């Protein structure tokens, strides 16, 4: 069983910064990609940022230049450093990890329960 647990959400003022963390644990052979998604009230879940095990990154246009995704492969942990936060960044942020289990070498694709980020004065 593989699981991911997010932390670091909360209330922040517009223009402020926040860092989210997500740690994967369980039976893991390798993790190919780790990413952050978000879902605002009344909207569909969208990709925010993703990073591969080689360090390649991809961001949704609305966060480019403001958010930075990084990962610590030794700790199976991914981070999302968010800066210049705007009210429209308010959402539940979900962590996702995709990889391979040991032994059977089958794929896994797991989601965290989400952490709420509220940007408001």
mmCIF file of N, CA and C in Angstrom:
data_model
loop_
_atom_site.group_PDB
_atom_site.id
_atom_site.type_symbol
_atom_site.label_atom_id
_atom_site.label_comp_id
_atom_site.label_asym_id
_atom_site.label_seq_id
_atom_site.Cartn_x
_atom_site.Cartn_y
_atom_site.Cartn_z
ATOM 1 N N UNK A 1 0.844 -1.193 0.000
ATOM 2 C CA UNK A 1 0.000 0.000 0.000
ATOM 3 C C UNK A 1 0.880 1.244 0.000
ATOM 4 N N UNK A 2 0.611 2.144 -0.938
ATOM 5 C CA UNK A 2 1.342 3.405 -1.005
ATOM 6 C C UNK A 2 0.373 4.519 -0.615
ATOM 7 N N UNK A 3 0.843 5.448 0.161
ATOM 8 C CA UNK A 3 0.018 6.603 0.490
ATOM 9 C C UNK A 3 0.859 7.868 0.478
ATOM 10 N N UNK A 4 0.172 8.990 0.281
ATOM 11 C CA UNK A 4 0.824 10.293 0.338
ATOM 12 C C UNK A 4 0.052 11.155 1.322
ATOM 13 N N UNK A 5 0.782 11.946 2.063
ATOM 14 C CA UNK A 5 0.191 12.818 3.070
ATOM 15 C C UNK A 5 0.707 14.228 2.859
ATOM 16 N N UNK A 6 -0.238 15.165 2.702
ATOM 17 C CA UNK A 6 0.123 16.568 2.496
ATOM 18 C C UNK A 6 0.150 17.305 3.828
ATOM 19 N N UNK A 7 0.904 18.394 3.847
ATOM 20 C CA UNK A 7 0.905 19.297 5.001
ATOM 21 C C UNK A 7 1.295 20.687 4.530
ATOM 22 N N UNK A 8 0.971 21.679 5.342
ATOM 23 C CA UNK A 8 1.433 23.032 5.071
ATOM 24 C C UNK A 8 0.375 24.016 4.619
ATOM 25 N N UNK A 9 -0.844 23.590 4.460
ATOM 26 C CA UNK A 9 -1.880 24.529 4.052
ATOM 27 C C UNK A 9 -2.240 25.488 5.175
ATOM 28 N N UNK A 10 -3.066 26.469 4.833
ATOM 29 C CA UNK A 10 -3.502 27.420 5.842
ATOM 30 C C UNK A 10 -3.997 28.710 5.227
ATOM 31 N N UNK A 11 -4.132 29.710 6.079
ATOM 32 C CA UNK A 11 -4.606 31.029 5.663
ATOM 33 C C UNK A 11 -3.424 31.957 5.471
ATOM 34 N N UNK A 12 -3.393 32.647 4.358
ATOM 35 C CA UNK A 12 -2.304 33.574 4.066
ATOM 36 C C UNK A 12 -2.889 34.805 3.384
ATOM 37 N N UNK A 13 -2.270 35.935 3.617
ATOM 38 C CA UNK A 13 -2.738 37.172 2.997
ATOM 39 C C UNK A 13 -2.288 37.245 1.540
ATOM 40 N N UNK A 14 -3.012 37.986 0.722
ATOM 41 C CA UNK A 14 -2.582 38.192 -0.668
ATOM 42 C C UNK A 14 -1.169 38.743 -0.714
ATOM 43 N N UNK A 15 -0.378 38.203 -1.624
ATOM 44 C CA UNK A 15 1.020 38.588 -1.726
ATOM 45 C C UNK A 15 1.941 37.772 -0.859
ATOM 46 N N UNK A 16 1.381 36.963 0.003
ATOM 47 C CA UNK A 16 2.189 36.161 0.927
ATOM 48 C C UNK A 16 2.701 34.879 0.305
ATOM 49 N N UNK A 17 3.377 34.092 1.143
ATOM 50 C CA UNK A 17 3.996 32.846 0.702
ATOM 51 C C UNK A 17 3.570 31.693 1.601
ATOM 52 N N UNK A 18 3.652 30.511 1.041
ATOM 53 C CA UNK A 18 3.310 29.303 1.779
ATOM 54 C C UNK A 18 4.038 28.148 1.129
ATOM 55 N N UNK A 19 4.432 27.166 1.939
ATOM 56 C CA UNK A 19 5.073 25.981 1.379
ATOM 57 C C UNK A 19 4.289 24.737 1.755
ATOM 58 N N UNK A 20 3.965 23.972 0.741
ATOM 59 C CA UNK A 20 3.288 22.698 0.950
ATOM 60 C C UNK A 20 4.298 21.565 0.846
ATOM 61 N N UNK A 21 4.062 20.529 1.627
ATOM 62 C CA UNK A 21 4.903 19.329 1.580
ATOM 63 C C UNK A 21 4.024 18.109 1.381
ATOM 64 N N UNK A 22 4.595 17.101 0.764
ATOM 65 C CA UNK A 22 3.870 15.845 0.563
ATOM 66 C C UNK A 22 4.864 14.708 0.619
ATOM 67 N N UNK A 23 4.633 13.774 1.516
ATOM 68 C CA UNK A 23 5.522 12.634 1.677
ATOM 69 C C UNK A 23 4.808 11.348 1.279
ATOM 70 N N UNK A 24 5.480 10.568 0.466
ATOM 71 C CA UNK A 24 4.955 9.266 0.061
ATOM 72 C C UNK A 24 5.595 8.188 0.915
ATOM 73 N N UNK A 25 4.795 7.178 1.249
ATOM 74 C CA UNK A 25 5.309 6.082 2.063
ATOM 75 C C UNK A 25 4.636 4.779 1.651
ATOM 76 N N UNK A 26 5.240 3.677 2.088
ATOM 77 C CA UNK A 26 4.682 2.368 1.763
ATOM 78 C C UNK A 26 5.626 1.580 0.885
ATOM 79 N N UNK A 27 5.054 0.615 0.165
ATOM 80 C CA UNK A 27 5.851 -0.250 -0.693
ATOM 81 C C UNK A 27 6.090 0.459 -2.024
ATOM 82 N N UNK A 28 7.282 1.029 -2.125
ATOM 83 C CA UNK A 28 7.633 1.836 -3.293
ATOM 84 C C UNK A 28 8.929 1.329 -3.892
ATOM 85 N N UNK A 29 8.882 1.017 -5.181
ATOM 86 C CA UNK A 29 10.118 0.683 -5.898
ATOM 87 C C UNK A 29 10.718 1.962 -6.484
ATOM 88 N N UNK A 30 9.870 2.730 -7.113
ATOM 89 C CA UNK A 30 10.318 4.017 -7.643
ATOM 90 C C UNK A 30 9.092 4.914 -7.824
ATOM 91 N N UNK A 31 9.342 6.201 -7.776
ATOM 92 C CA UNK A 31 8.294 7.189 -8.045
ATOM 93 C C UNK A 31 8.682 7.949 -9.302
ATOM 94 N N UNK A 32 7.849 7.878 -10.318
ATOM 95 C CA UNK A 32 8.165 8.535 -11.574
ATOM 96 C C UNK A 32 7.837 10.016 -11.523
ATOM 97 N N UNK A 33 6.624 10.339 -11.134
ATOM 98 C CA UNK A 33 6.234 11.742 -11.051
ATOM 99 C C UNK A 33 5.527 12.008 -9.733
ATOM 100 N N UNK A 34 5.720 13.204 -9.239
ATOM 101 C CA UNK A 34 4.964 13.715 -8.098
ATOM 102 C C UNK A 34 4.432 15.079 -8.512
ATOM 103 N N UNK A 35 3.210 15.337 -8.129
ATOM 104 C CA UNK A 35 2.618 16.584 -8.575
ATOM 105 C C UNK A 35 1.619 17.153 -7.603
ATOM 106 N N UNK A 36 1.279 18.382 -7.848
ATOM 107 C CA UNK A 36 0.266 19.094 -7.066
ATOM 108 C C UNK A 36 -0.876 19.495 -7.983
ATOM 109 N N UNK A 37 -2.068 19.245 -7.532
ATOM 110 C CA UNK A 37 -3.288 19.632 -8.220
ATOM 111 C C UNK A 37 -4.092 20.472 -7.232
ATOM 112 N N UNK A 38 -5.041 21.222 -7.760
ATOM 113 C CA UNK A 38 -5.906 21.980 -6.861
ATOM 114 C C UNK A 38 -7.326 22.017 -7.395
ATOM 115 N N UNK A 39 -8.232 22.185 -6.464
ATOM 116 C CA UNK A 39 -9.638 22.290 -6.827
ATOM 117 C C UNK A 39 -10.261 23.415 -6.029
ATOM 118 N N UNK A 40 -10.679 24.440 -6.734
ATOM 119 C CA UNK A 40 -11.351 25.577 -6.113
ATOM 120 C C UNK A 40 -12.851 25.288 -6.056
ATOM 121 N N UNK A 41 -13.561 25.962 -5.173
ATOM 122 C CA UNK A 41 -15.014 25.742 -5.075
ATOM 123 C C UNK A 41 -15.711 25.948 -6.406
ATOM 124 N N UNK A 42 -16.500 24.977 -6.818
ATOM 125 C CA UNK A 42 -17.253 25.083 -8.048
ATOM 126 C C UNK A 42 -16.459 24.858 -9.317
ATOM 127 N N UNK A 43 -15.196 24.472 -9.165
ATOM 128 C CA UNK A 43 -14.357 24.271 -10.344
ATOM 129 C C UNK A 43 -13.815 22.849 -10.377
ATOM 130 N N UNK A 44 -13.320 22.461 -11.536
ATOM 131 C CA UNK A 44 -12.728 21.143 -11.672
ATOM 132 C C UNK A 44 -11.297 21.152 -11.133
ATOM 133 N N UNK A 45 -10.834 19.971 -10.763
ATOM 134 C CA UNK A 45 -9.453 19.850 -10.321
ATOM 135 C C UNK A 45 -8.523 20.138 -11.487
ATOM 136 N N UNK A 46 -7.454 20.894 -11.220
ATOM 137 C CA UNK A 46 -6.496 21.222 -12.268
ATOM 138 C C UNK A 46 -5.075 20.927 -11.803
ATOM 139 N N UNK A 47 -4.227 20.631 -12.764
ATOM 140 C CA UNK A 47 -2.809 20.438 -12.473
ATOM 141 C C UNK A 47 -2.188 21.788 -12.140
ATOM 142 N N UNK A 48 -1.418 21.837 -11.065
ATOM 143 C CA UNK A 48 -0.680 23.046 -10.703
ATOM 144 C C UNK A 48 0.776 22.904 -11.152
ATOM 145 N N UNK A 49 1.403 21.810 -10.738
ATOM 146 C CA UNK A 49 2.803 21.600 -11.073
ATOM 147 C C UNK A 49 3.127 20.125 -10.913
ATOM 148 N N UNK A 50 4.059 19.654 -11.720
ATOM 149 C CA UNK A 50 4.488 18.266 -11.638
ATOM 150 C C UNK A 50 5.993 18.203 -11.834
ATOM 151 N N UNK A 51 6.616 17.216 -11.208
ATOM 152 C CA UNK A 51 8.052 17.045 -11.328
ATOM 153 C C UNK A 51 8.367 15.563 -11.489
ATOM 154 N N UNK A 52 9.280 15.267 -12.406
ATOM 155 C CA UNK A 52 9.678 13.877 -12.629
ATOM 156 C C UNK A 52 10.839 13.509 -11.713
ATOM 157 N N UNK A 53 11.187 12.225 -11.704
ATOM 158 C CA UNK A 53 12.310 11.801 -10.863
ATOM 159 C C UNK A 53 13.639 12.333 -11.387
ATOM 160 N N UNK A 54 13.650 12.789 -12.630
ATOM 161 C CA UNK A 54 14.854 13.395 -13.184
ATOM 162 C C UNK A 54 14.909 14.900 -12.938
ATOM 163 N N UNK A 55 13.831 15.440 -12.382
ATOM 164 C CA UNK A 55 13.824 16.858 -12.051
ATOM 165 C C UNK A 55 13.141 17.762 -13.064
ATOM 166 N N UNK A 56 12.592 17.181 -14.114
ATOM 167 C CA UNK A 56 11.868 18.002 -15.085
ATOM 168 C C UNK A 56 10.557 18.473 -14.476
ATOM 169 N N UNK A 57 10.205 19.721 -14.766
ATOM 170 C CA UNK A 57 9.014 20.311 -14.156
ATOM 171 C C UNK A 57 8.069 20.859 -15.215
ATOM 172 N N UNK A 58 6.817 20.967 -14.813
ATOM 173 C CA UNK A 58 5.814 21.576 -15.667
ATOM 174 C C UNK A 58 4.813 22.288 -14.767
ATOM 175 N N UNK A 59 4.386 23.481 -15.191
ATOM 176 C CA UNK A 59 3.484 24.298 -14.383
ATOM 177 C C UNK A 59 2.286 24.759 -15.225
ATOM 178 N N UNK A 60 1.175 24.951 -14.551
ATOM 179 C CA UNK A 60 0.058 25.619 -15.211
ATOM 180 C C UNK A 60 0.453 27.088 -15.391
ATOM 181 N N UNK A 61 0.000 27.685 -16.469
ATOM 182 C CA UNK A 61 0.443 29.050 -16.792
ATOM 183 C C UNK A 61 0.182 30.043 -15.663
ATOM 184 N N UNK A 62 -0.908 29.877 -14.963
ATOM 185 C CA UNK A 62 -1.318 30.866 -13.963
ATOM 186 C C UNK A 62 -0.380 30.935 -12.756
ATOM 187 N N UNK A 63 0.500 29.942 -12.576
ATOM 188 C CA UNK A 63 1.404 29.961 -11.419
ATOM 189 C C UNK A 63 2.863 30.107 -11.817
ATOM 190 N N UNK A 64 3.150 30.127 -13.092
ATOM 191 C CA UNK A 64 4.539 30.242 -13.541
ATOM 192 C C UNK A 64 5.153 31.541 -13.016
ATOM 193 N N UNK A 65 6.343 31.412 -12.492
ATOM 194 C CA UNK A 65 7.032 32.558 -11.922
ATOM 195 C C UNK A 65 6.672 32.843 -10.481
ATOM 196 N N UNK A 66 5.631 32.190 -9.975
ATOM 197 C CA UNK A 66 5.215 32.407 -8.578
ATOM 198 C C UNK A 66 5.384 31.147 -7.722
ATOM 199 N N UNK A 67 5.191 30.002 -8.311
ATOM 200 C CA UNK A 67 5.286 28.728 -7.590
ATOM 201 C C UNK A 67 6.516 27.960 -8.064
ATOM 202 N N UNK A 68 7.102 27.203 -7.152
ATOM 203 C CA UNK A 68 8.227 26.339 -7.493
ATOM 204 C C UNK A 68 8.006 24.961 -6.889
ATOM 205 N N UNK A 69 8.084 23.949 -7.725
ATOM 206 C CA UNK A 69 7.972 22.576 -7.250
ATOM 207 C C UNK A 69 9.362 21.967 -7.158
ATOM 208 N N UNK A 70 9.587 21.198 -6.110
ATOM 209 C CA UNK A 70 10.865 20.520 -5.941
ATOM 210 C C UNK A 70 10.617 19.190 -5.238
ATOM 211 N N UNK A 71 11.610 18.316 -5.273
ATOM 212 C CA UNK A 71 11.437 17.033 -4.607
ATOM 213 C C UNK A 71 12.737 16.540 -4.027
ATOM 214 N N UNK A 72 12.609 15.743 -2.990
ATOM 215 C CA UNK A 72 13.731 15.069 -2.360
ATOM 216 C C UNK A 72 13.506 13.586 -2.596
ATOM 217 N N UNK A 73 14.219 13.035 -3.570
ATOM 218 C CA UNK A 73 13.991 11.641 -3.944
ATOM 219 C C UNK A 73 14.329 10.677 -2.813
ATOM 220 N N UNK A 74 15.316 11.020 -2.014
ATOM 221 C CA UNK A 74 15.710 10.145 -0.912
ATOM 222 C C UNK A 74 14.600 10.035 0.138
ATOM 223 N N UNK A 75 13.799 11.084 0.246
ATOM 224 C CA UNK A 75 12.725 11.105 1.236
ATOM 225 C C UNK A 75 11.348 10.881 0.609
ATOM 226 N N UNK A 76 11.305 10.655 -0.700
ATOM 227 C CA UNK A 76 10.025 10.502 -1.409
ATOM 228 C C UNK A 76 9.074 11.643 -1.082
ATOM 229 N N UNK A 77 9.619 12.832 -1.097
ATOM 230 C CA UNK A 77 8.858 14.021 -0.695
ATOM 231 C C UNK A 77 8.896 15.066 -1.794
ATOM 232 N N UNK A 78 7.769 15.725 -1.981
ATOM 233 C CA UNK A 78 7.673 16.813 -2.946
ATOM 234 C C UNK A 78 7.202 18.061 -2.208
ATOM 235 N N UNK A 79 7.680 19.188 -2.670
ATOM 236 C CA UNK A 79 7.340 20.475 -2.061
ATOM 237 C C UNK A 79 6.751 21.406 -3.118
ATOM 238 N N UNK A 80 5.919 22.308 -2.658
ATOM 239 C CA UNK A 80 5.415 23.362 -3.528
ATOM 240 C C UNK A 80 5.591 24.680 -2.789
ATOM 241 N N UNK A 81 6.541 25.460 -3.238
ATOM 242 C CA UNK A 81 6.760 26.783 -2.666
ATOM 243 C C UNK A 81 5.899 27.768 -3.440
ATOM 244 N N UNK A 82 4.967 28.390 -2.741
ATOM 245 C CA UNK A 82 4.029 29.299 -3.388
ATOM 246 C C UNK A 82 4.310 30.719 -2.928
ATOM 247 N N UNK A 83 4.451 31.634 -3.879
ATOM 248 C CA UNK A 83 4.694 33.020 -3.554
ATOM 249 C C UNK A 83 3.755 33.931 -4.319
ATOM 250 N N UNK A 84 3.729 35.202 -3.909
ATOM 251 C CA UNK A 84 2.850 36.201 -4.545
ATOM 252 C C UNK A 84 1.435 35.650 -4.672
ATOM 253 N N UNK A 85 0.962 35.081 -3.591
ATOM 254 C CA UNK A 85 -0.336 34.407 -3.635
ATOM 255 C C UNK A 85 -1.471 35.382 -3.890
ATOM 256 N N UNK A 86 -2.443 34.882 -4.628
ATOM 257 C CA UNK A 86 -3.608 35.670 -5.004
ATOM 258 C C UNK A 86 -4.871 34.975 -4.480
ATOM 259 N N UNK A 87 -5.931 35.727 -4.411
ATOM 260 C CA UNK A 87 -7.192 35.150 -3.949
ATOM 261 C C UNK A 87 -7.609 33.963 -4.814
ATOM 262 N N UNK A 88 -7.308 34.044 -6.086
ATOM 263 C CA UNK A 88 -7.688 32.954 -6.996
ATOM 264 C C UNK A 88 -6.862 31.686 -6.814
ATOM 265 N N UNK A 89 -5.849 31.740 -5.971
ATOM 266 C CA UNK A 89 -5.095 30.524 -5.638
ATOM 267 C C UNK A 89 -5.788 29.728 -4.529
ATOM 268 N N UNK A 90 -6.824 30.303 -3.956
ATOM 269 C CA UNK A 90 -7.562 29.610 -2.907
ATOM 270 C C UNK A 90 -8.169 28.315 -3.450
ATOM 271 N N UNK A 91 -7.839 27.220 -2.797
ATOM 272 C CA UNK A 91 -8.306 25.908 -3.263
ATOM 273 C C UNK A 91 -7.841 24.838 -2.283
ATOM 274 N N UNK A 92 -8.368 23.652 -2.479
ATOM 275 C CA UNK A 92 -7.800 22.482 -1.818
ATOM 276 C C UNK A 92 -6.708 21.951 -2.735
ATOM 277 N N UNK A 93 -5.533 21.790 -2.186
ATOM 278 C CA UNK A 93 -4.387 21.317 -2.951
ATOM 279 C C UNK A 93 -4.160 19.839 -2.654
ATOM 280 N N UNK A 94 -4.057 19.063 -3.727
ATOM 281 C CA UNK A 94 -3.892 17.620 -3.615
ATOM 282 C C UNK A 94 -2.534 17.198 -4.157
ATOM 283 N N UNK A 95 -1.930 16.272 -3.467
ATOM 284 C CA UNK A 95 -0.671 15.676 -3.912
ATOM 285 C C UNK A 95 -0.965 14.381 -4.658
ATOM 286 N N UNK A 96 -0.185 14.139 -5.686
ATOM 287 C CA UNK A 96 -0.312 12.910 -6.469
ATOM 288 C C UNK A 96 1.066 12.308 -6.683
ATOM 289 N N UNK A 97 1.138 10.986 -6.578
ATOM 290 C CA UNK A 97 2.390 10.281 -6.844
ATOM 291 C C UNK A 97 2.097 9.087 -7.749
ATOM 292 N N UNK A 98 2.939 8.924 -8.758
ATOM 293 C CA UNK A 98 2.798 7.807 -9.702
ATOM 294 C C UNK A 98 4.133 7.088 -9.802
ATOM 295 N N UNK A 99 4.087 5.789 -9.644
ATOM 296 C CA UNK A 99 5.329 5.050 -9.675
ATOM 297 C C UNK A 99 5.116 3.564 -9.812
ATOM 298 N N UNK A 100 6.074 2.810 -9.293
ATOM 299 C CA UNK A 100 6.094 1.356 -9.462
ATOM 300 C C UNK A 100 6.287 0.697 -8.106
ATOM 301 N N UNK A 101 5.529 -0.376 -7.874
ATOM 302 C CA UNK A 101 5.670 -1.137 -6.635
ATOM 303 C C UNK A 101 6.804 -2.148 -6.782
ATOM 304 N N UNK A 102 7.448 -2.519 -5.697
ATOM 305 C CA UNK A 102 8.478 -3.551 -5.768
ATOM 306 C C UNK A 102 7.859 -4.932 -5.962
ATOM 307 N N UNK A 103 8.658 -5.872 -6.396
ATOM 308 C CA UNK A 103 8.177 -7.234 -6.556
ATOM 309 C C UNK A 103 7.382 -7.404 -7.841
ATOM 310 N N UNK A 104 6.108 -7.059 -7.790
ATOM 311 C CA UNK A 104 5.234 -7.215 -8.954
ATOM 312 C C UNK A 104 5.538 -6.206 -10.058
ATOM 313 N N UNK A 105 6.195 -5.106 -9.675
ATOM 314 C CA UNK A 105 6.506 -4.004 -10.606
ATOM 315 C C UNK A 105 5.239 -3.456 -11.266
ATOM 316 N N UNK A 106 4.145 -3.478 -10.543
ATOM 317 C CA UNK A 106 2.912 -2.869 -11.043
ATOM 318 C C UNK A 106 2.918 -1.377 -10.707
ATOM 319 N N UNK A 107 2.115 -0.650 -11.452
ATOM 320 C CA UNK A 107 2.059 0.796 -11.264
ATOM 321 C C UNK A 107 1.170 1.184 -10.095
ATOM 322 N N UNK A 108 1.451 2.301 -9.491
ATOM 323 C CA UNK A 108 0.533 2.915 -8.547
ATOM 324 C C UNK A 108 0.300 4.373 -8.918
ATOM 325 N N UNK A 109 -0.843 4.871 -8.528
ATOM 326 C CA UNK A 109 -1.255 6.249 -8.810
ATOM 327 C C UNK A 109 -2.111 6.660 -7.612
ATOM 328 N N UNK A 110 -1.514 7.376 -6.686
ATOM 329 C CA UNK A 110 -2.192 7.655 -5.414
ATOM 330 C C UNK A 110 -2.346 9.142 -5.174
ATOM 331 N N UNK A 111 -3.406 9.453 -4.424
ATOM 332 C CA UNK A 111 -3.738 10.844 -4.110
ATOM 333 C C UNK A 111 -3.806 11.034 -2.608
ATOM 334 N N UNK A 112 -3.438 12.230 -2.184
ATOM 335 C CA UNK A 112 -3.612 12.581 -0.795
ATOM 336 C C UNK A 112 -5.021 13.094 -0.560
ATOM 337 N N UNK A 113 -5.306 13.389 0.697
ATOM 338 C CA UNK A 113 -6.650 13.850 1.057
ATOM 339 C C UNK A 113 -6.831 15.341 0.844
ATOM 340 N N UNK A 114 -5.756 16.039 0.586
ATOM 341 C CA UNK A 114 -5.843 17.460 0.287
ATOM 342 C C UNK A 114 -5.565 18.342 1.476
ATOM 343 N N UNK A 115 -5.068 19.525 1.186
ATOM 344 C CA UNK A 115 -4.835 20.527 2.214
ATOM 345 C C UNK A 115 -5.364 21.859 1.698
ATOM 346 N N UNK A 116 -6.085 22.558 2.541
ATOM 347 C CA UNK A 116 -6.748 23.791 2.130
ATOM 348 C C UNK A 116 -5.802 24.978 2.213
ATOM 349 N N UNK A 117 -5.748 25.715 1.116
ATOM 350 C CA UNK A 117 -5.006 26.977 1.076
ATOM 351 C C UNK A 117 -6.021 28.087 0.850
ATOM 352 N N UNK A 118 -6.057 29.028 1.762
ATOM 353 C CA UNK A 118 -6.980 30.159 1.662
ATOM 354 C C UNK A 118 -6.168 31.443 1.605
ATOM 355 N N UNK A 119 -6.358 32.197 0.530
ATOM 356 C CA UNK A 119 -5.663 33.475 0.368
ATOM 357 C C UNK A 119 -6.697 34.578 0.554
ATOM 358 N N UNK A 120 -6.568 35.284 1.659
ATOM 359 C CA UNK A 120 -7.567 36.300 1.999
ATOM 360 C C UNK A 120 -6.985 37.284 2.993
ATOM 361 N N UNK A 121 -7.445 38.524 2.900
ATOM 362 C CA UNK A 121 -7.030 39.536 3.867
ATOM 363 C C UNK A 121 -8.017 39.600 5.026
#
